[in-house]
PDB file of C-alpha atoms in Angstrom:
ATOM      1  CA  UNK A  13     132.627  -3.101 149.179  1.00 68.00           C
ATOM      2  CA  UNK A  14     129.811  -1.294 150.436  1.00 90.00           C
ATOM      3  CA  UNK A  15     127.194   0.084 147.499  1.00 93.00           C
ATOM      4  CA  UNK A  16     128.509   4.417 146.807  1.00 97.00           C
ATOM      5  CA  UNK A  17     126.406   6.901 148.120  1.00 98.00           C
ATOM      6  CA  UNK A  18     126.913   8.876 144.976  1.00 98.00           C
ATOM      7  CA  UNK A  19     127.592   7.733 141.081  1.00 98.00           C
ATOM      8  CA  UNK A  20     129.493  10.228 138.839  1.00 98.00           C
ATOM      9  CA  UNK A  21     129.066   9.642 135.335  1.00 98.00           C
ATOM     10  CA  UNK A  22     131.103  10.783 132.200  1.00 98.00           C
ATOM     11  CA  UNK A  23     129.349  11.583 129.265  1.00 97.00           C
ATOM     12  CA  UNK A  24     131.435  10.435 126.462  1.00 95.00           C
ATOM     13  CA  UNK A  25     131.823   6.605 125.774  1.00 96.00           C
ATOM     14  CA  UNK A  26     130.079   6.026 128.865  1.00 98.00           C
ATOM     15  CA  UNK A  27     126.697   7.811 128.786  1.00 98.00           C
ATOM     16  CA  UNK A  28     126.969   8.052 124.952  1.00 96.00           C
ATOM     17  CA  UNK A  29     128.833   5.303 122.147  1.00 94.00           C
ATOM     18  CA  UNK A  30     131.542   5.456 121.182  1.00 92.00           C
ATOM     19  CA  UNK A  31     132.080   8.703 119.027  1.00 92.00           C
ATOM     20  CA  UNK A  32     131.485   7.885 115.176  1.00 93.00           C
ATOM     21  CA  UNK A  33     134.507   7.989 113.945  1.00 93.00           C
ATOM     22  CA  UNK A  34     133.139   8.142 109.933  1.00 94.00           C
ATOM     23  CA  UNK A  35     132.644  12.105 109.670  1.00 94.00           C
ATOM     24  CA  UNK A  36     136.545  12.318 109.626  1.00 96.00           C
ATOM     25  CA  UNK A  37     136.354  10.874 106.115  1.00 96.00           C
ATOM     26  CA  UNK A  38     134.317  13.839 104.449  1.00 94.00           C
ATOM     27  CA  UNK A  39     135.912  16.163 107.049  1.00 93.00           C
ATOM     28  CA  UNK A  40     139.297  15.593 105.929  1.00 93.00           C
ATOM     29  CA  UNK A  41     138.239  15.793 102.146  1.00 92.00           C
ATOM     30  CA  UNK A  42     136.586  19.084 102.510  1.00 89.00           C
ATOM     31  CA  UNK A  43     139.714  20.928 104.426  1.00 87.00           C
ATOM     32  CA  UNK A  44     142.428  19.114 101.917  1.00 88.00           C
ATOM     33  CA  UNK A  45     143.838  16.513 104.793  1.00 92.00           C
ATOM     34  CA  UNK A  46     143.703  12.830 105.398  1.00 94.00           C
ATOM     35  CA  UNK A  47     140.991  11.785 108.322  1.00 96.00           C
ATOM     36  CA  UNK A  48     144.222  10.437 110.392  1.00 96.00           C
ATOM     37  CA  UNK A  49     146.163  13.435 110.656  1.00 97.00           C
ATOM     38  CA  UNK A  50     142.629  15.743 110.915  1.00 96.00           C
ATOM     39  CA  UNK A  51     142.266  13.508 113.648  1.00 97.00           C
ATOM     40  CA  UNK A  52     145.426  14.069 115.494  1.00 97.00           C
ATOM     41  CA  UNK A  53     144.675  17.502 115.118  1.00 97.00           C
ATOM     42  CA  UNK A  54     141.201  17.236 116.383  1.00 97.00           C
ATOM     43  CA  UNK A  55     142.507  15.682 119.421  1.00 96.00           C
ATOM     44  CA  UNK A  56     145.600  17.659 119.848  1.00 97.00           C
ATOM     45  CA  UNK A  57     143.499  20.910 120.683  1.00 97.00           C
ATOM     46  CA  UNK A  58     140.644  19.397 122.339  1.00 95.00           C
ATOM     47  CA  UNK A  59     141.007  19.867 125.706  1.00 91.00           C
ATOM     48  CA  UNK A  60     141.581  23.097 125.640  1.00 93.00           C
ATOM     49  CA  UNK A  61     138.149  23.404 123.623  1.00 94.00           C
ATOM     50  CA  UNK A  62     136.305  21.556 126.583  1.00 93.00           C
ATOM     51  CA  UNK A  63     138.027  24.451 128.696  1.00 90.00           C
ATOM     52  CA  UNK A  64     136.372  27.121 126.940  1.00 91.00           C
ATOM     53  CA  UNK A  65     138.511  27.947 123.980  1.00 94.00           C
ATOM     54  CA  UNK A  66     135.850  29.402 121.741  1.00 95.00           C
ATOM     55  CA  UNK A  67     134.808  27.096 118.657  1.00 94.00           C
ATOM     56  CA  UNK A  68     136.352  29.178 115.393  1.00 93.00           C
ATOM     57  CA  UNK A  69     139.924  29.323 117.049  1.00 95.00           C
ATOM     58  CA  UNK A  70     139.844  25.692 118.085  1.00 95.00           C
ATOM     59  CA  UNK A  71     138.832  24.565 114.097  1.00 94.00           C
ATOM     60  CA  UNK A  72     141.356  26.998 112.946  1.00 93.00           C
ATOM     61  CA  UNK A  73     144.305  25.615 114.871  1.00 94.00           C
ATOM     62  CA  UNK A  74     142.980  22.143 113.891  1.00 95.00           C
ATOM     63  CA  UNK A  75     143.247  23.024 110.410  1.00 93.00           C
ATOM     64  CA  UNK A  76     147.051  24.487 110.724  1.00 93.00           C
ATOM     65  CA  UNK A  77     148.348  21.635 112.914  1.00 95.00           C
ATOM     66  CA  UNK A  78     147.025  19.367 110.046  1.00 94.00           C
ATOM     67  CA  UNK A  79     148.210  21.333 107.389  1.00 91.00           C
ATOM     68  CA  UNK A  80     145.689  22.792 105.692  1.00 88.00           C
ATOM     69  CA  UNK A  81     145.555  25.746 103.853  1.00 83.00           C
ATOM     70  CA  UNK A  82     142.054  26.868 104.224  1.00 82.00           C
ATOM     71  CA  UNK A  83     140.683  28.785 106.445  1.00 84.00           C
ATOM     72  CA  UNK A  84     137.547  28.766 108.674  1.00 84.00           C
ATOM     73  CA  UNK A  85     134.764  30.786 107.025  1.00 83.00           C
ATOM     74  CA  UNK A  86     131.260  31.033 108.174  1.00 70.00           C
ATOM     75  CA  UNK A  87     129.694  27.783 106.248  1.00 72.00           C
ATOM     76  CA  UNK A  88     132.910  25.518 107.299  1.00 87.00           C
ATOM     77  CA  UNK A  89     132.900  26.681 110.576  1.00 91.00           C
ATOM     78  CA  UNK A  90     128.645  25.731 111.107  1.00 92.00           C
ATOM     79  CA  UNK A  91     129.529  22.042 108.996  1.00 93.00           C
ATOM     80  CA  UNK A  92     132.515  21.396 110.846  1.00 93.00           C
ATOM     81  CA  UNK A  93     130.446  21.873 114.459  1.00 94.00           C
ATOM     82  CA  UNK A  94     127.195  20.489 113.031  1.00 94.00           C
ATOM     83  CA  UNK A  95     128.987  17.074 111.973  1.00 95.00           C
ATOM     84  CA  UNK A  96     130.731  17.457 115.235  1.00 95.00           C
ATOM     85  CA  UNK A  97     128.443  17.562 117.571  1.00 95.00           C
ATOM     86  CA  UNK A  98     126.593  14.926 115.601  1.00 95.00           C
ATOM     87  CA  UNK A  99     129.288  12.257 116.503  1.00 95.00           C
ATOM     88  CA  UNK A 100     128.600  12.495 120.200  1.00 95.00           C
ATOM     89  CA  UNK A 101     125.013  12.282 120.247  1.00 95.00           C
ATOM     90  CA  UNK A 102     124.249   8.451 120.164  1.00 94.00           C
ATOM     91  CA  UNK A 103     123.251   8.012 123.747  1.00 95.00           C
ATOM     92  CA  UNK A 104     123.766   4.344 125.742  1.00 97.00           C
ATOM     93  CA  UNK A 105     119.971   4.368 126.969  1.00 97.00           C
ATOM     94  CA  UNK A 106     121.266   1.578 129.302  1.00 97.00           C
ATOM     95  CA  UNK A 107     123.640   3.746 131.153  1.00 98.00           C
ATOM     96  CA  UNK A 108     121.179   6.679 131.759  1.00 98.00           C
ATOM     97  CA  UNK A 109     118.404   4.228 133.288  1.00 97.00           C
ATOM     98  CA  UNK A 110     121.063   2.507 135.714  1.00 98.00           C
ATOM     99  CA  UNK A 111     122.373   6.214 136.532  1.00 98.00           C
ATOM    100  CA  UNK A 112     118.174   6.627 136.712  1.00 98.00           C
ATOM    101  CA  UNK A 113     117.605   3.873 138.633  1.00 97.00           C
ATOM    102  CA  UNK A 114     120.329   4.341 141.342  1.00 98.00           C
ATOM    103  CA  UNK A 115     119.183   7.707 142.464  1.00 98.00           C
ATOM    104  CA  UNK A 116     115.652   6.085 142.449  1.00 97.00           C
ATOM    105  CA  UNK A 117     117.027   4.287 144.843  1.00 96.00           C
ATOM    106  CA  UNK A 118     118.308   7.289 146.994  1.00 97.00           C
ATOM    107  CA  UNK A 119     121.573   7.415 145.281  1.00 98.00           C
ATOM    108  CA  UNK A 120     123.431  10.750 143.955  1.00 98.00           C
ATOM    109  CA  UNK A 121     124.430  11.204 140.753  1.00 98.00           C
ATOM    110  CA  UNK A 122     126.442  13.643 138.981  1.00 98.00           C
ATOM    111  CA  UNK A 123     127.090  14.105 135.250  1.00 98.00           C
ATOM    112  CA  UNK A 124     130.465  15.393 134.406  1.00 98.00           C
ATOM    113  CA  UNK A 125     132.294  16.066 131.273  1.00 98.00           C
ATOM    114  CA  UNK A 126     134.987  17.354 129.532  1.00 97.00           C
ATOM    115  CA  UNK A 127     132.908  18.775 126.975  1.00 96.00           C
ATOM    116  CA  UNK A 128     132.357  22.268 124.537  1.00 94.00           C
ATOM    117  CA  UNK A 129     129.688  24.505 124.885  1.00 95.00           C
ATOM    118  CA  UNK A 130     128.052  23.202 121.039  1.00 96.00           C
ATOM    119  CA  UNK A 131     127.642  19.695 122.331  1.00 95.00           C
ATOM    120  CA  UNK A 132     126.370  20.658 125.660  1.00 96.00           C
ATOM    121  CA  UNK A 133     123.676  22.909 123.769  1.00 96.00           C
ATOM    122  CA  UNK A 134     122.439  19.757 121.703  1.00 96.00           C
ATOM    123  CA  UNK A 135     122.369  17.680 124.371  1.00 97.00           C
ATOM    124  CA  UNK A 136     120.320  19.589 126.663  1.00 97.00           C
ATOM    125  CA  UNK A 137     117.954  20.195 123.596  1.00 96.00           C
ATOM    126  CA  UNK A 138     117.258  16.243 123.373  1.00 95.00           C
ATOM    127  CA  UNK A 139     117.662  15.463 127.124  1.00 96.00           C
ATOM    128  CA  UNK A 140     117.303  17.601 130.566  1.00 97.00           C
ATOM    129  CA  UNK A 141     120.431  16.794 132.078  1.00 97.00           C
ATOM    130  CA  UNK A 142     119.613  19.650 135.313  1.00 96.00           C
ATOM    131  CA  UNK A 143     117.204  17.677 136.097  1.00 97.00           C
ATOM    132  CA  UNK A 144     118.077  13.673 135.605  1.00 97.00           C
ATOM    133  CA  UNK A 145     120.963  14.641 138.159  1.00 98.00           C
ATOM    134  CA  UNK A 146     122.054  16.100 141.182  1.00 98.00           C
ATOM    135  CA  UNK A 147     124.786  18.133 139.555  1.00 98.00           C
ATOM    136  CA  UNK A 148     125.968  18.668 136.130  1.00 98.00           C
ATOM    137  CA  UNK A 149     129.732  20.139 135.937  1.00 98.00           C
ATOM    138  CA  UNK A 150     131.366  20.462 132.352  1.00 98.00           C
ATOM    139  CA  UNK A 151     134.437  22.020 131.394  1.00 96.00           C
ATOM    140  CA  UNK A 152     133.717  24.771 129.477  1.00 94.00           C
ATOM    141  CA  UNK A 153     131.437  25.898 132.117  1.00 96.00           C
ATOM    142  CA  UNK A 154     133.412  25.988 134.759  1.00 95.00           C
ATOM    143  CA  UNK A 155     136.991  26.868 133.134  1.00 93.00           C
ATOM    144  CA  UNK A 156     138.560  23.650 134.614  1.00 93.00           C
ATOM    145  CA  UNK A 157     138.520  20.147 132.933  1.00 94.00           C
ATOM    146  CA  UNK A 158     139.905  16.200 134.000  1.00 96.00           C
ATOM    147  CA  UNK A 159     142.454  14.988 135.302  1.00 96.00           C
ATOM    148  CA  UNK A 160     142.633  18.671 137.271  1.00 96.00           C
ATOM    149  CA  UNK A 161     141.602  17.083 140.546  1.00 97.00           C
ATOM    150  CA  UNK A 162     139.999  20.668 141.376  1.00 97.00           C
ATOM    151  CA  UNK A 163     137.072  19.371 139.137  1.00 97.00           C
ATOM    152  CA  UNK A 164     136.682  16.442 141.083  1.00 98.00           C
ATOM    153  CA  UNK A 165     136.091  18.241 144.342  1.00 98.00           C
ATOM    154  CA  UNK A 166     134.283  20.984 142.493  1.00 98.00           C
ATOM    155  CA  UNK A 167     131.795  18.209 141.582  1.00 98.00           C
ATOM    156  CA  UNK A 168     132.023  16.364 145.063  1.00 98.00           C
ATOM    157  CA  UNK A 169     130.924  19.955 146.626  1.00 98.00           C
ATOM    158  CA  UNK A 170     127.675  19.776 144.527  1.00 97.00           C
ATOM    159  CA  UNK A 171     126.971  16.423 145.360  1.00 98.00           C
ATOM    160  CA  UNK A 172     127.424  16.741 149.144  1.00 98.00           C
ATOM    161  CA  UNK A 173     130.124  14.243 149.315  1.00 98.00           C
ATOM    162  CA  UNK A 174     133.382  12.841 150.349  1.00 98.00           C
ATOM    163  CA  UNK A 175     135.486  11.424 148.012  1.00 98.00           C
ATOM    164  CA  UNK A 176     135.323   8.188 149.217  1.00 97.00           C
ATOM    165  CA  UNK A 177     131.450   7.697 149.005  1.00 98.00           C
ATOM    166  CA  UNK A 178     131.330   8.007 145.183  1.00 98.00           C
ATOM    167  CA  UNK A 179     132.240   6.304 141.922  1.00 98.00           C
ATOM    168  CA  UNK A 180     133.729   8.307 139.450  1.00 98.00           C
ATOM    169  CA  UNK A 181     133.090   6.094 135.932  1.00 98.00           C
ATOM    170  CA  UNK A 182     135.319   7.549 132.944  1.00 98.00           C
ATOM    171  CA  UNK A 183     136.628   5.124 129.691  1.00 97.00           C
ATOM    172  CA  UNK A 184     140.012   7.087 130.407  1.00 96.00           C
ATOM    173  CA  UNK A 185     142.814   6.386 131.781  1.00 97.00           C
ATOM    174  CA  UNK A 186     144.536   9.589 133.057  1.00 97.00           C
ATOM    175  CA  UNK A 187     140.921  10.768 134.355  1.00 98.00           C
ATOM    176  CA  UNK A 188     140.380   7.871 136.513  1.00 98.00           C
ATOM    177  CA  UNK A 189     143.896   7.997 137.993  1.00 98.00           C
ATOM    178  CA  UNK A 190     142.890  12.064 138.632  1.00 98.00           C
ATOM    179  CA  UNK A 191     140.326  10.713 140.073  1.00 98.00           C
ATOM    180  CA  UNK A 192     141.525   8.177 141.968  1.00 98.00           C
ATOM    181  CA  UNK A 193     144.563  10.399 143.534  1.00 98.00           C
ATOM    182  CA  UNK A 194     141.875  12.181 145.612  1.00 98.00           C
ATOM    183  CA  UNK A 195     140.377   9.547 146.648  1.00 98.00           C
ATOM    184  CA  UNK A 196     137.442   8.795 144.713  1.00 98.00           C
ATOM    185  CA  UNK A 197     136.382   5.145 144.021  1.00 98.00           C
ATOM    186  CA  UNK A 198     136.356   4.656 140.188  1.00 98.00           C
ATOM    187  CA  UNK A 199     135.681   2.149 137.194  1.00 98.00           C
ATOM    188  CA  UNK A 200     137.180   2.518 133.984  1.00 98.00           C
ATOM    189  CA  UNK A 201     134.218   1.953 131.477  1.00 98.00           C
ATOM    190  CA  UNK A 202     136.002   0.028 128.911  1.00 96.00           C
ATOM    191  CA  UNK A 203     135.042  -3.091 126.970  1.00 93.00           C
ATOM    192  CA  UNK A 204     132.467  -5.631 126.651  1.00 94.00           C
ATOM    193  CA  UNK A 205     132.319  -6.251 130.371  1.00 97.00           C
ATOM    194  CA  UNK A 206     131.738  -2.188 131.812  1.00 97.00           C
ATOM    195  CA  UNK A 207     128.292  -2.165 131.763  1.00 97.00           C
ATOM    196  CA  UNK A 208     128.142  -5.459 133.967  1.00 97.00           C
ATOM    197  CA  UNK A 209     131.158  -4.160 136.070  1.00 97.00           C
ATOM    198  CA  UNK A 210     129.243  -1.120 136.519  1.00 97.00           C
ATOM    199  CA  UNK A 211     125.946  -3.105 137.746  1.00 97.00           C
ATOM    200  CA  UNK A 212     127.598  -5.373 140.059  1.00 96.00           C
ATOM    201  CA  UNK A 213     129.260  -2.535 142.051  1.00 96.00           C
ATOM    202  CA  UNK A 214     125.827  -0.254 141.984  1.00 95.00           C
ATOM    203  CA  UNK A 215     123.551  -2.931 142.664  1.00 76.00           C
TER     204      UNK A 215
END
């Protein structure tokens, strides 16, 4: 297979680890929940978060779905996003020099996420993403979010490219097979193996 023209990275559990799952623990105990079903929750709402629900209704339906009987105030609602955000910000240095390295190279890369508006602001405190890629698309900024395969092309119109001259790289399943239906070459980042997958089909 001949090397992509363009390299489309996701940013969580591919450019970052593996979210830390241990702030469900004190997050649980402060609402009145167990971390499993806050977690549910959590996930259960999320992607309309990354489409631009706005951060006090998203932690308020978490907390009914789980069953809590607070409420968000002020000081829950700034822990709650600070601890948050905090899980997603261990970045996988090795991922952002290959992504580096490739457009180096001549290579176009493209960071895109399914991601809310308080981790994007963090991140782009810490690292410039506008400017370590060719194009940056993420959910909440554009009002669409993966599988949608309108995000794809939305992202392949930055880039300059046709679906099959880039790699899409995702660690999920249902957002590689979006990607895949329109064409795009992809990798699911997923176990020991992905970074080495990843090289060998980069160069």
């Amino acid at each position: 297979m001949t090397r992509p023209a363009g390299l489309i990275l996701d940013y969580g559990n591919v450019l970052s680890r593996p979210q830390d799952q241990r702030w469900f623990d004190p997050a649980a105990a402060r609402i009145g929940t167990t971390a499993d079903t806050l977690r549910a929750a959590y996930w259960q709402h999320r992607q309309a978060y990354d489409a631009g629900l706005p951060a006090r209704e998203y932690w308020q339906r978490v907390l009914a779905t789980a069953g809590s009987a607070r409420t968000v105030d002020a000081l829950d609602l700034a822990w709650l996003i600070e601890q948050d955000v905090a899980s997603w910000l261990v970045h996988d240095d090795d991922v952002w020099a290959l992504a580096a390295g490739f457009r180096a190279r001549g290579g176009r890369t493209a960071f895109l996420s399914n991601s809310g508006p308080e981790v994007m602001a963090k991140l782009r405190s810490e690292r410039p993403i506008d400017r370590l890629f060719d194009a940056v698309v993420v959910s909440c900024e554009v009002g669409l979010s993966k599988p949608d395969p309108r995000i794809y092309r939305h992202c392949l119109a930055h880039l300059g490219l046709e679906p099959s001259q880039a790699l899409f790289v995702d660690d999920r399943a249902d957002n590689i097979e979006g990607a895949a239906r329109i064409g795009l070459r992809t990798l699911q980042f997923d176990g020991p193996d992905a970074l080495a997958r990843l090289r060998a089909l980069v160069g």
